[in-house]
């Protein structure tokens, strides 16, 4: 190894830097989701999710989540840092093209965080970072959070979780050892690793037969893009942690676990049998309880919200019942709204969910508002609030941003979304648009984005789709567009996207 290669690798801590990641949007990074969880857990958030907060994402990749959330909250200051130049250049380009001026993307390694002037933060987020960087970099992250996170602020951190990942660790080792022993750039070494996986699978490895989840992981790896694989499996570090490992490492910085940002994971009734609930209820220590809970939920990936100097819980019902939510689904979709847990498919109570979604067609509403809506007559506020949260957990509702500032958000969404639609037609994996109604990202399928772009450009959407994708488009395009007009477009218009 030459001296210059060695120092580049050392600076990266074994992280791959010669191949970019993908565009990914994560609603779990949205401060509005953090504020919902903080309030739901009986505390007053120390920041206003649609106010003058300061937000920083460590290892932001192409920065899509940070960009969308900045655009959705023009009063906030948003910063994304990452050490891969292509990530930062692309993120800056997107922000500039859309005229989003309250976001900064900074090319910076975690080692240099301490030497760069950065503000105190209300939210610091690290998505897809903790398990993939070495212990020295995790320590740098903790030091940064300790120095820069305000009291009451959120540290969001996601990571590979134990015990669920335990049987899968040796499967990654098959890929990693072949990768490590191959020569050349990352893409060539990945090919060598995948070739080894095919050989091992064809030879009927006893380990893989005994561990079907490990086989499934390798099957999925064989179908994945090199960009995903490089960042998921081929960094020198690929660690999994018990919740207690992470909670204990953050405790000296004054951090306490609040809840998962993956809302469905918090719902005991949806995830645990009554016997398990009773067993866990006996455990007084929160860290021990949350760690043991993972032996029943077995999440492979945790998305934890930690709060600095967490205050004792109080009754927040009045605030919760006044929180407004937007509907993300048509009332006629009600039968397809579901969440999957180990207990099976969980559905919201049908009649109440349908009544709520019908009322939300007029615009965002709180449980207090809904209690007075004709569709929801006779349903109590607490029940309405519970179902609103269940719908939110299942992606059919979302906290709404304040109506008073809608016009400013709409102007920015009208600039950002066409930029995102343009990426969508080039096959990039941007599958999200900004809703000025929620101030967050909403999943919009690629074909709908192509229709929206054609309408925006004043072109015939069917001809445009045909021209853009040629022989790759199947089915009756005119019928597809008619369905879009009657069914998807009104919803996108209610969300301010179209
Ligand atoms: C798996 S990607 C996740 C990207 C983004 N958070 C997302 O969820 O889409 C991890 C990111 O962390 C960045 N990263 C890893 N180690 C880093 C370091 N030491 N300093 C700065 N960025 C780093 C990588 O460049 C990569 O973009």
Coordinates of C-alpha atoms and ligand atoms in Angstrom, one line a residue:
X1 CA 0.0 0.0 0.0
X2 CA 1.4 3.4 -0.9
X3 CA 1.6 6.1 1.7
X4 CA -1.1 8.2 0.0
X5 CA -3.5 5.3 -0.4
X6 CA -3.0 4.4 3.2
X7 CA -3.8 7.9 4.5
X8 CA -6.9 8.1 2.3
X9 CA -8.2 4.8 3.8
X10 CA -7.3 5.8 7.3
X11 CA -9.2 9.1 6.9
X12 CA -12.2 7.2 5.7
X13 CA -12.0 4.7 8.6
X14 CA -12.4 1.8 6.1
X15 CA -15.6 3.4 4.5
X16 CA -15.9 3.0 0.7
X17 CA -15.5 6.3 -1.0
X18 CA -15.1 5.4 -4.7
X19 CA -18.7 4.7 -5.5
X20 CA -21.7 6.9 -4.5
X21 CA -24.8 5.8 -2.6
X22 CA -28.4 6.2 -3.8
X23 CA -31.0 8.9 -3.4
X24 CA -32.9 7.9 -0.3
X25 CA -35.7 9.8 1.6
X26 CA -36.5 8.9 5.2
X27 CA -39.5 10.3 6.9
X28 CA -38.0 9.2 10.2
X29 CA -35.6 12.1 9.8
X30 CA -38.4 14.7 9.8
X31 CA -38.4 16.9 13.0
X32 CA -42.2 16.9 12.7
X33 CA -42.2 13.1 13.3
X34 CA -39.7 13.6 16.2
X35 CA -42.0 16.3 17.7
X36 CA -45.0 14.0 17.3
X37 CA -43.2 11.3 19.2
X38 CA -42.0 13.7 21.9
X39 CA -45.5 15.0 22.5
X40 CA -46.9 11.5 22.4
X41 CA -44.5 10.5 25.1
X42 CA -45.7 13.3 27.3
X43 CA -43.2 16.0 26.8
X44 CA -43.2 19.5 25.2
X45 CA -40.7 19.5 22.3
X46 CA -37.9 22.0 22.9
X47 CA -38.1 23.1 19.2
X48 CA -40.9 23.9 16.8
X49 CA -40.7 21.5 13.9
X50 CA -42.0 24.2 11.5
X51 CA -40.1 27.0 13.2
X52 CA -36.6 28.4 13.4
X53 CA -34.9 25.1 14.3
X54 CA -31.3 24.1 13.5
X55 CA -31.0 20.6 12.0
X56 CA -27.9 18.7 11.0
X57 CA -27.5 15.4 9.3
X58 CA -24.3 13.5 9.7
X59 CA -23.5 11.4 6.6
X60 CA -26.3 12.8 4.5
X61 CA -25.4 11.0 1.3
X62 CA -27.1 12.9 -1.6
X63 CA -29.0 14.9 1.1
X64 CA -32.5 14.2 -0.2
X65 CA -34.1 14.0 3.3
X66 CA -32.3 17.1 4.5
X67 CA -33.2 19.0 1.3
X68 CA -36.9 18.0 1.4
X69 CA -37.2 18.9 5.1
X70 CA -35.4 22.2 4.6
X71 CA -37.7 23.1 1.7
X72 CA -40.7 22.1 3.9
X73 CA -39.6 24.4 6.7
X74 CA -38.3 27.7 5.3
X75 CA -37.9 29.1 8.8
X76 CA -35.4 26.5 9.8
X77 CA -31.6 26.1 9.1
X78 CA -30.7 22.8 7.7
X79 CA -27.1 21.4 7.2
X80 CA -26.0 18.1 5.7
X81 CA -22.4 16.9 6.0
X82 CA -20.7 14.0 4.2
X83 CA -17.2 13.3 3.1
X84 CA -17.9 12.0 -0.4
X85 CA -17.4 14.9 -2.8
X86 CA -20.0 13.6 -5.4
X87 CA -22.7 13.4 -2.7
X88 CA -22.2 17.0 -1.6
X89 CA -21.8 18.4 -5.1
X90 CA -25.1 16.7 -6.2
X91 CA -26.9 17.8 -3.1
X92 CA -25.7 21.4 -3.6
X93 CA -26.8 21.2 -7.3
X94 CA -30.3 20.0 -6.4
X95 CA -30.7 22.7 -3.8
X96 CA -29.5 25.4 -6.1
X97 CA -31.7 24.2 -9.0
X98 CA -34.7 24.4 -6.7
X99 CA -33.7 27.7 -5.1
X100 CA -33.8 26.2 -1.6
X101 CA -31.7 28.7 0.3
X102 CA -32.0 27.5 4.0
X103 CA -29.9 24.4 3.4
X104 CA -26.1 24.0 3.4
X105 CA -24.3 20.9 2.3
X106 CA -20.7 20.7 3.6
X107 CA -18.0 18.3 2.4
X108 CA -16.6 17.2 5.8
X109 CA -15.4 14.1 7.5
X110 CA -16.5 13.3 11.0
X111 CA -12.9 13.7 12.0
X112 CA -13.1 17.4 10.9
X113 CA -16.4 18.2 12.5
X114 CA -14.7 19.7 15.6
X115 CA -12.6 22.0 13.4
X116 CA -15.4 23.4 11.4
X117 CA -17.7 26.3 12.6
X118 CA -21.1 24.6 13.1
X119 CA -24.0 25.9 15.0
X120 CA -25.7 24.5 18.1
X121 CA -28.5 22.1 16.9
X122 CA -32.0 21.2 17.9
X123 CA -31.9 18.0 15.9
X124 CA -28.8 15.9 14.9
X125 CA -29.5 12.9 12.7
X126 CA -27.4 9.9 11.6
X127 CA -29.2 7.6 9.2
X128 CA -27.4 4.6 8.0
X129 CA -24.1 5.6 9.6
X130 CA -23.7 4.1 13.1
X131 CA -23.3 0.4 12.1
X132 CA -21.2 1.2 9.1
X133 CA -18.4 3.4 10.6
X134 CA -15.7 2.3 13.0
X135 CA -15.6 2.8 16.7
X136 CA -13.4 5.9 16.4
X137 CA -15.9 7.6 14.1
X138 CA -18.8 6.6 16.4
X139 CA -16.9 8.2 19.2
X140 CA -16.5 11.4 17.1
X141 CA -20.3 11.4 16.5
X142 CA -20.9 11.2 20.3
X143 CA -18.4 14.0 21.0
X144 CA -20.2 16.2 18.4
X145 CA -23.6 15.5 19.8
X146 CA -22.3 16.2 23.3
X147 CA -20.9 19.5 22.1
X148 CA -23.6 20.7 19.7
X149 CA -27.0 19.3 20.7
X150 CA -29.1 21.7 22.7
X151 CA -30.9 20.7 25.8
X152 CA -34.2 19.0 24.8
X153 CA -32.8 18.4 21.3
X154 CA -33.1 15.1 19.4
X155 CA -30.4 12.8 18.3
X156 CA -31.8 10.4 15.8
X157 CA -29.7 7.3 15.1
X158 CA -30.4 4.2 13.1
X159 CA -28.4 1.0 13.3
X160 CA -28.3 -2.7 12.6
X161 CA -30.0 -4.4 15.6
X162 CA -29.3 -7.5 17.7
X163 CA -30.5 -10.1 18.3
X164 CA -32.2 -10.1 14.9
X165 CA -29.1 -9.7 12.9
X166 CA -27.0 -12.3 14.7
X167 CA -27.7 -15.2 12.2
X168 CA -27.0 -12.9 9.3
X169 CA -23.5 -11.6 10.4
X170 CA -21.7 -14.8 9.0
X171 CA -23.5 -14.3 5.7
X172 CA -22.0 -10.9 5.3
X173 CA -18.6 -12.4 6.2
X174 CA -18.8 -14.6 3.1
X175 CA -19.2 -11.5 1.0
X176 CA -16.7 -9.4 2.9
X177 CA -13.8 -11.9 2.9
X178 CA -14.1 -12.4 -0.9
X179 CA -14.3 -8.6 -1.3
X180 CA -11.3 -8.0 0.9
X181 CA -9.1 -10.5 -0.9
X182 CA -10.1 -9.2 -4.4
X183 CA -8.1 -6.4 -6.2
X184 CA -9.2 -3.4 -8.0
X185 CA -11.9 -0.7 -7.5
X186 CA -14.9 -1.3 -5.3
X187 CA -17.2 -2.3 -8.2
X188 CA -14.8 -5.1 -9.3
X189 CA -14.4 -6.4 -5.8
X190 CA -18.2 -6.4 -5.4
X191 CA -18.5 -8.6 -8.5
X192 CA -15.9 -11.0 -6.9
X193 CA -17.9 -11.1 -3.7
X194 CA -21.2 -11.8 -5.5
X195 CA -19.5 -14.6 -7.5
X196 CA -18.5 -16.2 -4.2
X197 CA -22.0 -15.9 -2.9
X198 CA -23.4 -17.7 -6.0
X199 CA -20.8 -20.5 -5.6
X200 CA -21.6 -21.0 -1.9
X201 CA -25.3 -21.0 -2.5
X202 CA -25.0 -23.5 -5.4
X203 CA -22.9 -25.8 -3.1
X204 CA -25.7 -26.0 -0.6
X205 CA -23.9 -24.6 2.5
X206 CA -25.1 -26.2 5.6
X207 CA -24.9 -22.9 7.4
X208 CA -27.2 -21.3 4.8
X209 CA -29.7 -24.2 4.9
X210 CA -29.8 -23.9 8.7
X211 CA -30.2 -20.1 8.6
X212 CA -32.9 -19.3 6.0
X213 CA -32.8 -15.5 6.8
X214 CA -29.1 -15.5 6.0
X215 CA -29.9 -17.1 2.6
X216 CA -32.6 -14.5 2.0
X217 CA -30.2 -11.7 2.7
X218 CA -27.7 -13.1 0.2
X219 CA -30.5 -13.6 -2.4
X220 CA -31.5 -10.0 -1.9
X221 CA -27.8 -8.9 -2.2
X222 CA -27.6 -10.7 -5.6
X223 CA -30.5 -8.5 -6.9
X224 CA -29.2 -5.2 -5.5
X225 CA -27.3 -2.4 -7.2
X226 CA -23.5 -2.0 -6.6
X227 CA -24.2 1.4 -5.1
X228 CA -26.4 0.0 -2.5
X229 CA -24.2 -3.0 -1.8
X230 CA -21.0 -0.9 -1.5
X231 CA -22.5 1.2 1.3
X232 CA -24.5 -1.5 3.0
X233 CA -22.0 -4.5 3.1
X234 CA -18.6 -3.4 1.9
X235 CA -17.4 -0.9 4.4
X236 CA -14.7 -2.4 6.7
X237 CA -17.2 -2.0 9.6
X238 CA -20.6 -3.8 9.5
X239 CA -21.6 -4.0 13.2
X240 CA -24.9 -4.8 14.9
X241 CA -25.8 -3.5 18.4
X242 CA -28.2 -4.3 21.2
X243 CA -30.3 -1.2 22.0
X244 CA -28.5 -1.2 25.4
X245 CA -25.1 -0.8 23.6
X246 CA -26.2 2.4 21.9
X247 CA -28.2 3.8 24.9
X248 CA -25.3 3.2 27.2
X249 CA -22.8 4.9 24.9
X250 CA -25.0 8.0 24.6
X251 CA -26.0 8.2 28.3
X252 CA -22.8 10.1 29.4
X253 CA -23.8 12.8 26.9
X254 CA -27.1 13.2 28.7
X255 CA -29.1 11.3 26.1
X256 CA -32.2 9.3 27.0
X257 CA -34.1 7.0 24.7
X258 CA -37.5 8.4 23.8
X259 CA -39.1 6.2 21.2
X260 CA -38.6 4.7 17.7
X261 CA -39.1 7.1 14.8
X262 CA -40.7 4.1 13.0
X263 CA -44.0 4.7 14.7
X264 CA -45.5 1.3 14.3
X265 CA -42.6 -0.3 16.2
X266 CA -43.7 1.6 19.4
X267 CA -47.2 0.1 19.4
X268 CA -47.2 -2.7 21.9
X269 CA -50.7 -4.0 21.0
X270 CA -49.6 -4.3 17.3
X271 CA -46.4 -6.1 18.1
X272 CA -46.6 -8.1 21.3
X273 CA -48.9 -10.8 22.7
X274 CA -50.5 -9.9 26.1
X275 CA -48.1 -12.4 27.8
X276 CA -45.1 -10.6 26.4
X277 CA -46.6 -7.2 27.4
X278 CA -46.9 -8.5 31.0
X279 CA -43.4 -9.8 31.0
X280 CA -41.9 -6.5 29.8
X281 CA -44.1 -4.4 32.1
X282 CA -42.3 -6.0 35.0
X283 CA -38.9 -4.6 33.9
X284 CA -38.4 -1.2 35.5
X285 CA -35.2 -0.3 33.7
X286 CA -36.1 1.3 30.3
X287 CA -32.9 0.3 28.6
X288 CA -33.2 -3.3 29.7
X289 CA -36.9 -3.4 28.8
X290 CA -36.3 -1.9 25.3
X291 CA -33.4 -4.3 24.7
X292 CA -35.4 -7.4 25.8
X293 CA -38.4 -6.2 23.7
X294 CA -36.2 -6.7 20.6
X295 CA -36.2 -10.5 21.4
X296 CA -39.9 -10.4 20.5
X297 CA -40.1 -7.7 17.8
X298 CA -36.8 -8.8 16.3
X299 CA -36.2 -5.7 14.2
X300 CA -33.1 -6.0 12.0
X301 CA -32.8 -2.2 11.9
X302 CA -33.6 0.3 14.7
X303 CA -34.5 3.9 14.2
X304 CA -34.0 5.5 17.7
X305 CA -34.9 8.9 18.9
X306 CA -32.8 10.0 21.9
X307 CA -33.5 13.3 23.7
X308 CA -31.0 15.3 25.7
X309 CA -32.0 16.0 29.3
X310 CA -35.4 14.3 28.9
X311 CA -38.0 15.9 31.2
X312 CA -40.4 13.7 33.2
X313 CA -43.6 12.8 31.4
X314 CA -46.8 14.7 31.9
X315 CA -50.3 14.5 30.4
X316 CA -50.2 16.1 27.0
X317 CA -53.7 15.1 25.8
X318 CA -54.9 18.7 25.1
X319 CA -51.8 19.3 22.9
X320 CA -52.1 16.0 21.1
X321 CA -55.8 16.4 20.4
X322 CA -55.1 19.8 18.9
X323 CA -52.4 18.5 16.5
X324 CA -53.4 18.7 12.9
X325 CA -52.9 15.8 10.5
X326 CA -53.2 15.6 6.7
X327 CA -54.6 12.5 4.9
X328 CA -52.2 10.7 2.5
X329 CA -54.7 8.2 1.3
X330 CA -58.1 8.3 -0.4
X331 CA -61.0 7.0 1.8
X332 CA -61.6 4.3 -0.8
X333 CA -58.1 3.0 -0.1
X334 CA -59.1 2.1 3.4
X335 CA -59.0 -1.6 2.9
X336 CA -55.4 -1.5 1.6
X337 CA -54.1 0.4 4.6
X338 CA -52.2 -2.0 6.9
X339 CA -49.0 -2.5 8.8
X340 CA -47.1 -5.7 9.0
X341 CA -45.7 -6.9 12.3
X342 CA -44.8 -10.3 13.7
X343 CA -48.4 -10.7 14.9
X344 CA -49.5 -10.5 11.2
X345 CA -51.2 -7.8 9.2
X346 CA -52.5 -5.0 11.4
X347 CA -55.4 -2.9 10.1
X348 CA -56.9 0.4 11.5
X349 CA -60.5 0.2 12.6
X350 CA -62.2 0.4 9.2
X351 CA -65.2 2.6 9.9
X352 CA -63.3 5.2 11.9
X353 CA -60.4 5.3 9.5
X354 CA -62.7 5.8 6.6
X355 CA -64.6 8.5 8.4
X356 CA -61.3 10.3 9.2
X357 CA -59.9 10.1 5.7
X358 CA -63.2 11.4 4.3
X359 CA -63.1 14.4 6.7
X360 CA -59.4 15.0 5.9
X361 CA -60.3 15.5 2.2
X362 CA -61.4 19.0 3.2
X363 CA -57.9 19.7 4.6
X364 CA -55.8 18.9 7.7
X365 CA -57.7 18.4 10.9
X366 CA -57.0 17.6 14.6
X367 CA -58.8 15.1 16.8
X368 CA -60.6 18.1 18.2
X369 CA -61.6 19.2 14.7
X370 CA -62.7 15.7 13.7
X371 CA -64.9 15.3 16.8
X372 CA -67.0 18.1 15.3
X373 CA -67.0 16.8 11.8
X374 CA -70.2 15.2 10.4
X375 CA -68.3 12.1 9.2
X376 CA -67.0 11.4 12.7
X377 CA -70.1 12.0 14.7
X378 CA -70.2 9.9 17.9
X379 CA -66.5 9.1 18.0
X380 CA -64.5 10.4 21.0
X381 CA -61.4 12.6 20.6
X382 CA -59.1 10.1 22.2
X383 CA -60.2 7.4 19.8
X384 CA -59.9 9.8 16.9
X385 CA -56.4 10.7 17.9
X386 CA -55.4 7.0 18.3
X387 CA -56.6 6.2 14.8
X388 CA -54.9 9.3 13.4
X389 CA -51.6 8.0 14.9
X390 CA -52.3 4.5 13.6
X391 CA -52.9 5.9 10.1
X392 CA -49.7 7.9 10.4
X393 CA -47.8 4.8 11.4
X394 CA -49.2 3.1 8.3
X395 CA -48.3 5.9 5.9
X396 CA -51.9 7.1 5.4
X397 CA -51.7 10.3 7.4
X398 CA -48.9 12.7 8.5
X399 CA -48.6 15.7 10.9
X400 CA -49.6 18.8 9.0
X401 CA -47.5 22.0 8.9
X402 CA -49.1 25.3 10.0
X403 CA -51.7 26.6 7.5
X404 CA -50.5 30.2 8.1
X405 CA -47.2 29.6 6.4
X406 CA -48.6 27.4 3.6
X407 CA -48.1 29.9 0.8
X408 CA -44.3 30.2 1.4
X409 CA -43.9 26.4 1.4
X410 CA -46.1 26.0 -1.7
X411 CA -43.8 28.4 -3.6
X412 CA -40.8 26.4 -2.7
X413 CA -42.5 23.0 -3.4
X414 CA -43.5 24.4 -6.9
X415 CA -39.8 24.9 -7.6
X416 CA -38.4 21.7 -5.9
X417 CA -40.9 19.1 -7.2
X418 CA -40.2 19.8 -11.0
X419 CA -36.5 19.3 -10.2
X420 CA -37.3 16.0 -8.6
X421 CA -39.6 14.9 -11.4
X422 CA -36.7 15.6 -13.8
X423 CA -34.6 13.1 -11.9
X424 CA -37.4 10.6 -11.9
X425 CA -37.6 10.5 -15.7
X426 CA -33.9 9.7 -15.8
X427 CA -34.5 6.5 -13.7
X428 CA -32.8 7.8 -10.6
X429 CA -34.3 6.5 -7.4
X430 CA -36.1 9.7 -6.3
X431 CA -39.5 8.4 -5.4
X432 CA -40.6 11.3 -3.1
X433 CA -42.0 14.8 -3.6
X434 CA -42.4 17.6 -1.1
X435 CA -45.9 18.3 0.2
X436 CA -46.2 21.9 1.3
X437 CA -49.2 20.8 3.4
X438 CA -47.1 18.5 5.6
X439 CA -43.7 20.1 5.0
X440 CA -42.4 16.6 4.4
X441 CA -41.8 14.1 1.7
X442 CA -44.6 12.0 0.2
X443 CA -44.0 8.8 -1.8
X444 CA -44.9 9.4 -5.5
X445 CA -44.4 6.5 -8.0
X446 CA -42.1 7.2 -10.9
X447 CA -45.0 7.0 -13.5
X448 CA -47.0 9.7 -11.6
X449 CA -43.9 11.9 -11.5
X450 CA -43.6 11.6 -15.2
X451 CA -47.3 12.5 -15.7
X452 CA -46.8 15.5 -13.4
X453 CA -43.7 16.6 -15.3
X454 CA -45.5 16.4 -18.6
X455 CA -48.4 18.5 -17.3
X456 CA -45.9 21.0 -15.9
X457 CA -44.3 21.3 -19.3
X458 CA -47.6 21.5 -21.1
X459 CA -47.0 18.3 -23.0
X460 CA -49.4 15.4 -23.5
X461 CA -48.7 13.0 -20.6
X462 CA -49.4 9.8 -22.4
X463 CA -47.2 10.7 -25.4
X464 CA -44.5 12.0 -23.0
X465 CA -44.5 8.8 -21.0
X466 CA -44.3 6.8 -24.3
X467 CA -41.5 8.9 -25.6
X468 CA -39.6 8.8 -22.3
X469 CA -39.7 5.1 -21.7
X470 CA -40.4 3.7 -25.2
X471 CA -40.6 0.0 -25.3
X472 CA -40.1 -0.3 -21.5
X473 CA -43.7 0.9 -20.8
X474 CA -46.3 -1.8 -20.7
X475 CA -50.1 -1.8 -20.5
X476 CA -52.8 0.7 -21.6
X477 CA -51.1 4.1 -21.0
X478 CA -54.3 6.1 -21.8
X479 CA -56.2 4.1 -19.2
X480 CA -53.3 4.5 -16.7
X481 CA -53.5 8.3 -17.2
X482 CA -57.3 8.3 -16.8
X483 CA -56.9 6.4 -13.5
X484 CA -54.2 8.9 -12.4
X485 CA -56.5 11.9 -13.3
X486 CA -59.5 10.5 -11.4
X487 CA -57.8 8.9 -8.4
X488 CA -54.2 9.9 -7.8
X489 CA -54.2 13.5 -9.0
X490 CA -56.9 14.8 -6.6
X491 CA -54.9 13.4 -3.7
X492 CA -51.7 15.0 -4.9
X493 CA -53.5 18.3 -5.4
X494 CA -54.9 18.2 -1.8
X495 CA -51.3 17.7 -0.7
X496 CA -50.1 20.7 -2.8
X497 CA -47.9 18.6 -5.0
X498 CA -49.8 19.0 -8.2
Ligands
LIG1 C1 -25.4 4.5 4.0 S1 -25.0 6.2 3.6 C2 -26.5 7.0 4.3 C3 -26.8 8.3 3.6 C4 -28.0 9.0 4.1 N1 -27.9 9.3 5.5 C5 -29.2 8.2 3.7 O1 -29.8 7.6 4.6 O2 -29.6 8.2 2.5 C6 -23.8 6.7 4.9 C7 -23.2 8.0 4.5 O3 -22.2 8.4 5.5 C8 -21.1 9.0 4.9 N2 -20.0 8.8 5.8 C9 -19.4 7.6 6.2 N3 -18.3 7.9 7.0 C10 -18.2 9.2 7.1 C11 -17.2 10.1 7.7 N4 -16.2 9.5 8.4 N5 -17.4 11.4 7.5 C12 -18.4 11.9 6.8 N6 -19.3 11.1 6.2 C13 -19.2 9.8 6.3 C14 -21.0 8.3 3.6 O4 -20.3 9.0 2.7 C15 -22.4 8.0 3.2 O5 -22.9 9.0 2.4

